[in-house]
Short mmCIF file of C-alpha atoms in Angstrom, two decimals:
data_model
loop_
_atom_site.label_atom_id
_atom_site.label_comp_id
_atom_site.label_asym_id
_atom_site.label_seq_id
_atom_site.Cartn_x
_atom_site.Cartn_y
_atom_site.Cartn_z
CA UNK B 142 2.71 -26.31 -30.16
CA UNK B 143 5.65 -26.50 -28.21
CA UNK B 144 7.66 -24.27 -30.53
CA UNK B 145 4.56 -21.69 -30.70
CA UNK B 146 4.57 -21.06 -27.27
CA UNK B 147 8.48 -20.84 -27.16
CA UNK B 148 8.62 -18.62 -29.76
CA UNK B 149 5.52 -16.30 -27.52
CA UNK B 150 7.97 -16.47 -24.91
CA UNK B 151 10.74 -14.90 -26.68
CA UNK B 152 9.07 -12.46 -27.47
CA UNK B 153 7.30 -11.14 -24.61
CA UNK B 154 10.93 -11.62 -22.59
CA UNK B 155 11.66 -8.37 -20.74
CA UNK B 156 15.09 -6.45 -21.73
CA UNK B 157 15.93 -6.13 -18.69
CA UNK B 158 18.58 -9.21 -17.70
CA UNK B 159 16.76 -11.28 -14.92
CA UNK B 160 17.96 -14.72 -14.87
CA UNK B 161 19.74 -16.78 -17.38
CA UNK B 162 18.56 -14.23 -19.59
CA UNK B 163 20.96 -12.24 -22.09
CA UNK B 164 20.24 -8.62 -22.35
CA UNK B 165 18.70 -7.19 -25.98
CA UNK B 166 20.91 -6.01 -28.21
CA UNK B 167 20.81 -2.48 -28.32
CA UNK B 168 18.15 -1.91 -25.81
CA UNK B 169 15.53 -2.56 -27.32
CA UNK B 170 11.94 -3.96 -25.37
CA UNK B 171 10.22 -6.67 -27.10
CA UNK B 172 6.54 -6.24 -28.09
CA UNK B 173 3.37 -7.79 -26.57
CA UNK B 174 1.58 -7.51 -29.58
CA UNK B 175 1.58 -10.81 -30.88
CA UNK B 176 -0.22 -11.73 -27.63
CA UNK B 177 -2.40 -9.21 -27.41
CA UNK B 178 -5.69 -11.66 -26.97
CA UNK B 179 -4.08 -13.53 -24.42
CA UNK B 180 -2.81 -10.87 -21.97
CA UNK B 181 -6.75 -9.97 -22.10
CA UNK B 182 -7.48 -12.89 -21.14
CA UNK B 183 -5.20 -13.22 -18.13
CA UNK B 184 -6.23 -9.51 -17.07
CA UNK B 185 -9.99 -10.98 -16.77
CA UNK B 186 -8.79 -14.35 -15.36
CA UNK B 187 -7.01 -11.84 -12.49
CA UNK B 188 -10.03 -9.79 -11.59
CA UNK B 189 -12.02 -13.18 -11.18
CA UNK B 190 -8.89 -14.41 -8.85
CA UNK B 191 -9.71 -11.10 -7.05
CA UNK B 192 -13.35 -11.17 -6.78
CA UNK B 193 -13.36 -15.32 -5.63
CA UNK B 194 -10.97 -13.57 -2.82
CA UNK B 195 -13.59 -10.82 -2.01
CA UNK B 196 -15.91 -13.91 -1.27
CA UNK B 197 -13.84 -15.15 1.48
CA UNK B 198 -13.44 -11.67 2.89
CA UNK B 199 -17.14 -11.32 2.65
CA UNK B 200 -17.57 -14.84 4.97
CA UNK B 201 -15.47 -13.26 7.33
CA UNK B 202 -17.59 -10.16 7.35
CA UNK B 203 -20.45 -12.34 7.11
CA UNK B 204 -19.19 -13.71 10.64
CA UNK B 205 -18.75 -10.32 12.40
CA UNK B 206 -21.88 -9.41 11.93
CA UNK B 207 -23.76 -12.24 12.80
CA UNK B 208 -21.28 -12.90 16.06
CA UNK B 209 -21.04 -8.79 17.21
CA UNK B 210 -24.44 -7.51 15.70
CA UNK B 211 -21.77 -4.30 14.49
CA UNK B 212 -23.40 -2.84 11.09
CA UNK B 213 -21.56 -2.94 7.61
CA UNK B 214 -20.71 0.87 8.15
CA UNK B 215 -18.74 0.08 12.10
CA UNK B 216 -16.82 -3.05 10.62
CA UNK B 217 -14.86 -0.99 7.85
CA UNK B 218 -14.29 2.39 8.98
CA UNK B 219 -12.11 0.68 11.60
CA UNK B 220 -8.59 1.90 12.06
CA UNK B 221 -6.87 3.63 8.99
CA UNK B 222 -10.15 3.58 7.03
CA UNK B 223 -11.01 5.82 9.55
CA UNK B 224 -8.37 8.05 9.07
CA UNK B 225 -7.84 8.37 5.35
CA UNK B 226 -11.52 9.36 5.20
CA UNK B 227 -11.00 12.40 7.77
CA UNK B 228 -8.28 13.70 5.61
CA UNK B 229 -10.17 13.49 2.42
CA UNK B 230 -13.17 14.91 3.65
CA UNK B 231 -11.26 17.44 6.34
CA UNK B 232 -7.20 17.91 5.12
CA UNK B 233 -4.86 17.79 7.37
CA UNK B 234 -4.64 20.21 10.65
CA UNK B 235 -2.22 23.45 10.85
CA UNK B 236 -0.85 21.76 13.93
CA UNK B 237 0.84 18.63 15.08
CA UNK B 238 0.21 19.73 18.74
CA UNK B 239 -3.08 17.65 20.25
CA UNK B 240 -6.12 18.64 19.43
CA UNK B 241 -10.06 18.35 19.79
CA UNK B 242 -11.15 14.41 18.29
CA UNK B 243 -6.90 13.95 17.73
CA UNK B 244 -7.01 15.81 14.38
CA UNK B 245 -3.92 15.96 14.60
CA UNK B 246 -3.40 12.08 13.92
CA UNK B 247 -4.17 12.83 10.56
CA UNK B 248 -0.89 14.21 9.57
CA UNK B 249 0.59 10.58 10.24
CA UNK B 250 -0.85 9.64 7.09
CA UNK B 251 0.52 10.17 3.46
CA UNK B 252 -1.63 12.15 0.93
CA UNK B 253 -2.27 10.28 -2.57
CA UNK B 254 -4.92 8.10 -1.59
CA UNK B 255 -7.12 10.79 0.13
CA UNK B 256 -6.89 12.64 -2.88
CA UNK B 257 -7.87 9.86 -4.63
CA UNK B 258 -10.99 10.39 -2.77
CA UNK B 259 -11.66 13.76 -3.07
CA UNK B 260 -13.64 14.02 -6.39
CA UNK B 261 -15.22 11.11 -5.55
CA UNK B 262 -16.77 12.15 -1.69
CA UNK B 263 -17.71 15.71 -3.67
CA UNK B 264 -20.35 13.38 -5.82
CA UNK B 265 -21.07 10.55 -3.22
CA UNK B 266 -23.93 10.84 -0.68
CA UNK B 267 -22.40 8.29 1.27
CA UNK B 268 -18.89 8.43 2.06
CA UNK B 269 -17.94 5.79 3.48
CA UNK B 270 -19.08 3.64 1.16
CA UNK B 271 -17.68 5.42 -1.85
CA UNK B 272 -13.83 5.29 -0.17
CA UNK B 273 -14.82 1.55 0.32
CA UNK B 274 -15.40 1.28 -3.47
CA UNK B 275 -12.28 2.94 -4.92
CA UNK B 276 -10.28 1.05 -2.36
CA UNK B 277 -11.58 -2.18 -3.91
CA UNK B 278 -11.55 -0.72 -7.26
CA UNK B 279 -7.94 -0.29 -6.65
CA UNK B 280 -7.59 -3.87 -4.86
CA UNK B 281 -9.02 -5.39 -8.09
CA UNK B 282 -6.26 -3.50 -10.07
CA UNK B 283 -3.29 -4.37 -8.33
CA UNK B 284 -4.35 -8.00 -8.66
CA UNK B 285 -4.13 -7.38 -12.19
CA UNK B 286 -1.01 -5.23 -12.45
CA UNK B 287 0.77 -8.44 -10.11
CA UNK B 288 -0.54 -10.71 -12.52
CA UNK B 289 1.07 -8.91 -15.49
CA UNK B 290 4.35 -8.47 -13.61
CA UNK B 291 4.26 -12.17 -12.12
CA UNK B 292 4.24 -13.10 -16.10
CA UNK B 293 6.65 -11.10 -17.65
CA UNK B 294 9.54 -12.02 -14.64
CA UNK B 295 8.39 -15.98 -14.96
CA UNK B 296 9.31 -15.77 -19.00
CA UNK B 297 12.35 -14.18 -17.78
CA UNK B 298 13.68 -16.66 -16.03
CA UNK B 299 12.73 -18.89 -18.94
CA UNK B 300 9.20 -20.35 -18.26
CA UNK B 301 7.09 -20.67 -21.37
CA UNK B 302 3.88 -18.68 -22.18
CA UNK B 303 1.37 -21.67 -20.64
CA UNK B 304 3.74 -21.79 -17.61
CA UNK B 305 4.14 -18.07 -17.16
CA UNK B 306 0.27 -16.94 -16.98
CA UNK B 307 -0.15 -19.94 -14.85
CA UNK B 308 2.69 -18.29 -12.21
CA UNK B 309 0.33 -15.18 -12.84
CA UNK B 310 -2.77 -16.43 -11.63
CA UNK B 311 -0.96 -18.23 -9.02
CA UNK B 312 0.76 -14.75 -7.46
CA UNK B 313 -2.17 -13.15 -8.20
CA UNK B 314 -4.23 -15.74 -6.09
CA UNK B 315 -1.99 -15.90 -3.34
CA UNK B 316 -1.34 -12.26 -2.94
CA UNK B 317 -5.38 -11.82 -2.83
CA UNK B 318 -5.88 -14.44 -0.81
CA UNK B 319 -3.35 -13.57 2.00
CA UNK B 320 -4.31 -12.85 5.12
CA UNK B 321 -3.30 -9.04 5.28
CA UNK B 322 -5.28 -8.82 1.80
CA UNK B 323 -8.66 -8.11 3.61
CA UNK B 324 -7.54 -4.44 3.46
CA UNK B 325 -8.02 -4.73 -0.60
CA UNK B 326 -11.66 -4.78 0.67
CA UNK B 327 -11.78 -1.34 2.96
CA UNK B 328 -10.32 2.06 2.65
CA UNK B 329 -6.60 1.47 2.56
CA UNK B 330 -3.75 2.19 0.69
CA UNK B 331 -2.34 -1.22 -0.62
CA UNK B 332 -4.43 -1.59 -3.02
CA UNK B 333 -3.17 1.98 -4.76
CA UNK B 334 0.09 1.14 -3.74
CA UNK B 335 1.03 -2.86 -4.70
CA UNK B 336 -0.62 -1.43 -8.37
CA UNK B 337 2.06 1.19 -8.45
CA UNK B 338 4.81 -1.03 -7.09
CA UNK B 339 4.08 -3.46 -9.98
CA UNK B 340 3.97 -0.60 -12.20
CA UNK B 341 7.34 0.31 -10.87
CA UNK B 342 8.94 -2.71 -10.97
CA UNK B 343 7.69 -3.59 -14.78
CA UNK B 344 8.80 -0.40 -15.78
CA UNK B 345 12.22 -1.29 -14.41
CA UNK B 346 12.46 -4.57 -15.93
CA UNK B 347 11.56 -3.04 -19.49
CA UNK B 348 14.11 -0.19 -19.02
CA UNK B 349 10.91 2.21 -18.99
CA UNK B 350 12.84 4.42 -16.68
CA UNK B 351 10.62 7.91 -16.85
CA UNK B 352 7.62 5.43 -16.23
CA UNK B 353 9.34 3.48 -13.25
CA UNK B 354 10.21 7.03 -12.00
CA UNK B 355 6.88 8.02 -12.03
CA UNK B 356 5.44 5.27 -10.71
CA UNK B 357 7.86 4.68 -7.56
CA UNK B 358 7.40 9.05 -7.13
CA UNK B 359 3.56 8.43 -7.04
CA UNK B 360 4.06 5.24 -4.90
CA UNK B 361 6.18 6.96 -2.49
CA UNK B 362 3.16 9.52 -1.63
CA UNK B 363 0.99 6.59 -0.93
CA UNK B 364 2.81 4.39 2.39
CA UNK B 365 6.06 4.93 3.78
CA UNK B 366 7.08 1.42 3.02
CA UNK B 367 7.27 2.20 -0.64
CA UNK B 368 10.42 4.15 -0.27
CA UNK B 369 11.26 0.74 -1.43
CA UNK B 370 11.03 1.68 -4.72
CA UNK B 371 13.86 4.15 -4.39
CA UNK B 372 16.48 1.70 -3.55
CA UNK B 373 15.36 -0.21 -6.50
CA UNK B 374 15.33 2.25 -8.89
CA UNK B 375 18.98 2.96 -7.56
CA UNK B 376 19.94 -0.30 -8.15
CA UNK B 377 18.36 -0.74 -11.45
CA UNK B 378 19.90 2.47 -12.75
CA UNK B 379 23.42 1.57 -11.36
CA UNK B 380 23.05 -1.93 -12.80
CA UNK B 381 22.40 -0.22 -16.60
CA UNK B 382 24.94 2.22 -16.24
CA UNK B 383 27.74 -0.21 -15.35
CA UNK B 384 26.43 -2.60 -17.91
CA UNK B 385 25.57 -0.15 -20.95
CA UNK B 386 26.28 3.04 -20.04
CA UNK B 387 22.50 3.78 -19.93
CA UNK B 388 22.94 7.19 -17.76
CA UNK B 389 19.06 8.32 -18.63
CA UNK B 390 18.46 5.50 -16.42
CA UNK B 391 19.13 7.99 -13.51
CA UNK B 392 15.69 9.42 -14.09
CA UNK B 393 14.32 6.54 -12.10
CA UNK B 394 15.41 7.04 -8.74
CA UNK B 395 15.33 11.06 -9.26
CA UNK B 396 12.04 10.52 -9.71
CA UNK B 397 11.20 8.02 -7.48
CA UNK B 398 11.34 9.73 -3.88
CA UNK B 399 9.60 12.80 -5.51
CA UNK B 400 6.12 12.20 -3.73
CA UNK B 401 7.99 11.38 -0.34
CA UNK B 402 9.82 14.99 -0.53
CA UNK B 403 6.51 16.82 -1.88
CA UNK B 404 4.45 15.35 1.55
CA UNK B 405 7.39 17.01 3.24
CA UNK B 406 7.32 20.13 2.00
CA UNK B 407 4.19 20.38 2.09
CA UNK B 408 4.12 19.87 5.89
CA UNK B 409 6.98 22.55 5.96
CA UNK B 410 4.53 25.30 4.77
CA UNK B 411 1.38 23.90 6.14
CA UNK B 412 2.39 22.86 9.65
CA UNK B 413 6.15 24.88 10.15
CA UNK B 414 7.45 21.48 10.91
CA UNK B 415 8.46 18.78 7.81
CA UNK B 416 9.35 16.98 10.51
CA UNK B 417 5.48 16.18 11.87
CA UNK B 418 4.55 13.06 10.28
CA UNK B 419 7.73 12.29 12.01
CA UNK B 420 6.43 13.40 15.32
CA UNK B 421 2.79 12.39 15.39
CA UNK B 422 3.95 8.90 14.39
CA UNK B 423 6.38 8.59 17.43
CA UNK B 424 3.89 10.44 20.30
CA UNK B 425 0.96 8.44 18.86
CA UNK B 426 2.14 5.01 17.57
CA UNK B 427 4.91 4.52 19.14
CA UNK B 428 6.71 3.91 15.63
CA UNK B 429 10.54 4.06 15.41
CA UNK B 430 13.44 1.94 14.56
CA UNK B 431 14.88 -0.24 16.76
CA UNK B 432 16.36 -3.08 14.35
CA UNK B 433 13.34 -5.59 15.64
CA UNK B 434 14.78 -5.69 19.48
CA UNK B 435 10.98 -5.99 20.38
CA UNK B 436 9.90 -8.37 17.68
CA UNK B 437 12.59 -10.68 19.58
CA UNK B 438 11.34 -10.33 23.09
CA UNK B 439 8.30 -11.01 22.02
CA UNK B 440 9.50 -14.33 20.48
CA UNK B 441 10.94 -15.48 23.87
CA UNK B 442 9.43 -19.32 24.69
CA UNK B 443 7.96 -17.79 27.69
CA UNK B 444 6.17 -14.75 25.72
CA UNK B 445 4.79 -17.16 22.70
CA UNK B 446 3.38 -19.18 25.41
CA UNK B 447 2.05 -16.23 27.54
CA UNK B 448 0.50 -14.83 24.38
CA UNK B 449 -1.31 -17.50 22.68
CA UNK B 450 -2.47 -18.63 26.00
CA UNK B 451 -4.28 -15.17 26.20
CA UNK B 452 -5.26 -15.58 23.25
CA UNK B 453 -3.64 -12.59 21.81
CA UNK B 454 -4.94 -12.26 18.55
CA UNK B 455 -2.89 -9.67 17.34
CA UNK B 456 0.43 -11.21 18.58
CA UNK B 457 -0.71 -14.47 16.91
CA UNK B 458 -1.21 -12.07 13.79
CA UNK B 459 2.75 -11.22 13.99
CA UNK B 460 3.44 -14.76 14.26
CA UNK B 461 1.29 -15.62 10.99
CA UNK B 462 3.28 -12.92 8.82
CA UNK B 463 6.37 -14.12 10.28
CA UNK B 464 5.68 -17.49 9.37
CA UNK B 465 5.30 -16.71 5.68
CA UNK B 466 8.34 -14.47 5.79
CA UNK B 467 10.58 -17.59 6.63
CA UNK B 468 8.96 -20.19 3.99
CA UNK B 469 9.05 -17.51 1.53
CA UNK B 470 12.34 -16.56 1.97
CA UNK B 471 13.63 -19.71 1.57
CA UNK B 472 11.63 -20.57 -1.64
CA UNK B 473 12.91 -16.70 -2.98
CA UNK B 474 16.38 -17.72 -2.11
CA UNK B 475 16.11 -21.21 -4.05
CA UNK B 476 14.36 -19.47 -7.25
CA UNK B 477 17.51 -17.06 -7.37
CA UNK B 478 15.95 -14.21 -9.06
CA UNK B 479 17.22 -11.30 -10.24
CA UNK B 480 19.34 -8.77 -8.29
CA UNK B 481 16.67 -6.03 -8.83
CA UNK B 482 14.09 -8.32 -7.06
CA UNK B 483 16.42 -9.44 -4.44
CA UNK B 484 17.35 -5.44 -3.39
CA UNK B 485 13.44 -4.10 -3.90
CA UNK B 486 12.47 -7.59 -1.41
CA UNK B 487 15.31 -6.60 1.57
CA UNK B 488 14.59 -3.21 0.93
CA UNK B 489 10.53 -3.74 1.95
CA UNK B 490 11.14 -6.03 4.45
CA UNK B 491 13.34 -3.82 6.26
CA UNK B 492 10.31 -1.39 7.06
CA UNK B 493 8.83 -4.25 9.07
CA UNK B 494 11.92 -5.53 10.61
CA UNK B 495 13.90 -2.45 11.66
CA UNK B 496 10.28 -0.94 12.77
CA UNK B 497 9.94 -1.16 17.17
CA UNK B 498 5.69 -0.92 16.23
CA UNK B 499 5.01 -2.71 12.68
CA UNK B 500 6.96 -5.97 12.87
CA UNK B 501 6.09 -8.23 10.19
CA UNK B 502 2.13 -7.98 10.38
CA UNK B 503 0.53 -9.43 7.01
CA UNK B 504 -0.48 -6.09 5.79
CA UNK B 505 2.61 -4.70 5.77
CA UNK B 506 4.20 -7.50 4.38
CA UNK B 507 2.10 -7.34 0.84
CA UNK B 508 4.34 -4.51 -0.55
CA UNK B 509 7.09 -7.35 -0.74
CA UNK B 510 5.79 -8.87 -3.95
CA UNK B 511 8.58 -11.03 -4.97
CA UNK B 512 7.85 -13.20 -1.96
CA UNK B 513 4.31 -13.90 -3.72
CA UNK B 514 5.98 -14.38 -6.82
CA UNK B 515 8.28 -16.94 -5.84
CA UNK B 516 6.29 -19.19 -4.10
CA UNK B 517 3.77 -18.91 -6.84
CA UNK B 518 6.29 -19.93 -9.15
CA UNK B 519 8.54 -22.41 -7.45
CA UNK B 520 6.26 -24.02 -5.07
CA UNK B 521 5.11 -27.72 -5.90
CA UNK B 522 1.57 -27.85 -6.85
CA UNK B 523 0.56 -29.80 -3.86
CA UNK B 524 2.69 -27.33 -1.41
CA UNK B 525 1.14 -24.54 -3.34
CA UNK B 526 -2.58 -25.46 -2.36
CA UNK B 527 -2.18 -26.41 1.02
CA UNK B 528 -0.46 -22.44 1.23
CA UNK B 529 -3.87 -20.91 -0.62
CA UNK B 530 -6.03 -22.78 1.66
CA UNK B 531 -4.72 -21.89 4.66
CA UNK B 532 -4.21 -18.44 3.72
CA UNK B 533 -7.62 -18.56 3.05
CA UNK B 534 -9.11 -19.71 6.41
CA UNK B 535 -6.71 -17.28 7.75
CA UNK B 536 -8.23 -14.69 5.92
CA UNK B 537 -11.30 -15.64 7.17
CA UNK B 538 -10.64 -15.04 10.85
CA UNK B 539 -8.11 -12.04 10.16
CA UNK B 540 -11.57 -10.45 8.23
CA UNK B 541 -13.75 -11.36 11.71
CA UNK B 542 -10.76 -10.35 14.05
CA UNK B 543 -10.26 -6.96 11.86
CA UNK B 544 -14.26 -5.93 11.78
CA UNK B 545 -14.53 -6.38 15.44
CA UNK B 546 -11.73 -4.49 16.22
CA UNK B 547 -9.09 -7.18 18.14
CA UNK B 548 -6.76 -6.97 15.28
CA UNK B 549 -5.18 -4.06 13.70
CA UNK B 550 -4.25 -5.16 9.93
#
């Protein structure tokens, strides 16, 4: 048995060098074939991981309602949900100047998702609850596409088949069950773009470089935050140039800022001003960089106490995210993955840190999968379950807090 599932290993190990691990010899990716059933069955085992995860969302739904009396239809078209589904249904305005029902806070938001929608809203007679669905629809996929990528980097740092879908299903669960994950449930765009970040980051550790291009291009029309991708896709292109002179390698991060640049020309001819999303971001949020100077006033003694004495549920939100951002960091830094993981983790993190606005809320820390992926794979069982649980009671409350409206995810 034990040479069976070490010889599955070898050959579902990526070609891409992650740790300990030689690159092919020539290039070449290794085939999946030979566990063809099994990857079937860990794609299924995922979507169950996802849907057990819905049920705790659902409690905290559950609890709104029966606490605020709000209907299904007030609880999710909260915040961006709201958004997204104006500029599906409406586009975006010819002007980033304030106008009637601030249409012109639409332009703040990127433009893959709501197209996403489009074809959908032309067919549905309800439409919120049809940009619910394919925002769960694409929730359930990104806990499979993390699965997938959770397996192939844990037999690349030389776990066996059993121990590899077993770091899988333990990402997947964690990632699903964290507290910014109740946005898998509602009209967001994490669930479209963790699948393409996966996506990306496979791609990269196969050497699929056109398809890591694509993905990361796609990705970076989704969030802001997946600019990620681009520094990635620069480092995993310099890495296989210096190593094997692989220059078509460069078509990853050409590629990858593509849907970034199309948003802003498309704002060029639409509004007159690429710089809008810029604008309306600053004048309405607030948002801009200043290397997380508020994050540490805010984590002054006499602020935490002034805060959770409120109780200010957001703050206390900050302080959750934060929280996992220090374990996790520690247990990333003691796996030692690969460089491409390392750079693709600093670079997402830095969208919540430098931010003056975002800070390290849970939502915005899901893009930063590796984080997921190590404690899934190098926590203790024990220290592992005591983490699900409690992001699981936390998802609870962040659900409740969310659907009332004292917490923006």
């Amino acid at each position: 048995m034990r040479e069976e599932a070490a010889a599955g290993s070898a050959g579902s190990v990526a070609a891409y060098p992650l740790q300990r691990q030689p690159p092919a010899a020539g290039g070449a990716d290794f085939p999946d074939r030979p566990a063809t059933a099994a990857l079937w069955r860990l794609t299924w085992y995922a979507v169950l991981v996802y849907l057990a995860s819905r049920a705790v969302v659902a409690a905290g739904l559950l609890a709104a309602h029966l606490h605020s009396g709000l209907s299904w239809h007030l609880m999710v078209a909260k915040w961006d949900a709201h958004w997204y589904l104006a500029v599906a249904q409406d586009g975006y305005p010819a002007s980033a100047a304030p106008l009637p029902d601030n249409a012109e806070l639409r332009l703040a938001f990127f433009p893959l998702f709501p197209l996403l929608l489009r074809p959908v809203l032309a067919v549905a007679s309800d439409g919120l609850l049809a940009a619910t669905a394919v925002g769960a629809a694409l929730g359930a996929a990104a806990t499979v596409a993390m699965a997938h990528l959770s397996r192939v980097v844990a037999l690349a740092v030389g776990r066996d088949e059993a121990r590899a879908r077993r770091t899988a299903l333990r990402a997947a669960a964690l990632l699903t069950f964290f507290p910014g994950a109740v946005v898998l449930s509602l009209a967001y765009t994490e669930g479209l773009a963790i699948l393409l970040v996966a996506g990306c980051l496979y791609a990269l550790i196969r050497r699929r470089w056109l398809i890591a291009g694509f993905c990361a291009g796609l990705a970076t029309a989704t969030r802001p935050n997946a600019l990620a991708l681009v520094v990635a896709c620069a480092w995993a292109s310099y890495d296989a140039i210096r190593r094997r002179g692989e220059w078509r390698s460069l078509l990853a991060p050409m590629l990858a800022p593509v849907g970034f640049l199309a948003f802003l020309g498309y704002l060029q001819l639409h509004v007159g001003d690429w710089r809008a999303w810029h604008e309306v971001e600053a004048r309405a949020w607030h948002q801009g960089i200043d290397f997380s100077a508020r994050l540490l006033r805010l984590l002054a003694p006499d602020e935490i106490v002034d805060h959770i004495a409120k109780p200010d549920w957001q703050y206390l939100s900050v302080l959750v995210g934060l929280g996992f951002v220090l374990v996790a960091v520690v247990v990333l830094v003691r796996w030692r993955p690969s460089t491409l993981l390392v750079v693709y983790t600093v670079a997402a993190l830095s969208f919540c840190f430098l931010s003056s606005r975002v800070g390290p809320r849970p939502r915005m820390l899901m893009l930063a999968l590796p984080l997921f992926l190590a404690c899934a794979d190098r926590l203790p069982s024990a220290a592992y379950r005591v983490l699900l649980v409690t992001c699981a009671a936390l998802t609870v409350a962040m659900t409740y807090f969310v659907s009332t409206g004292r917490v923006i995810p």
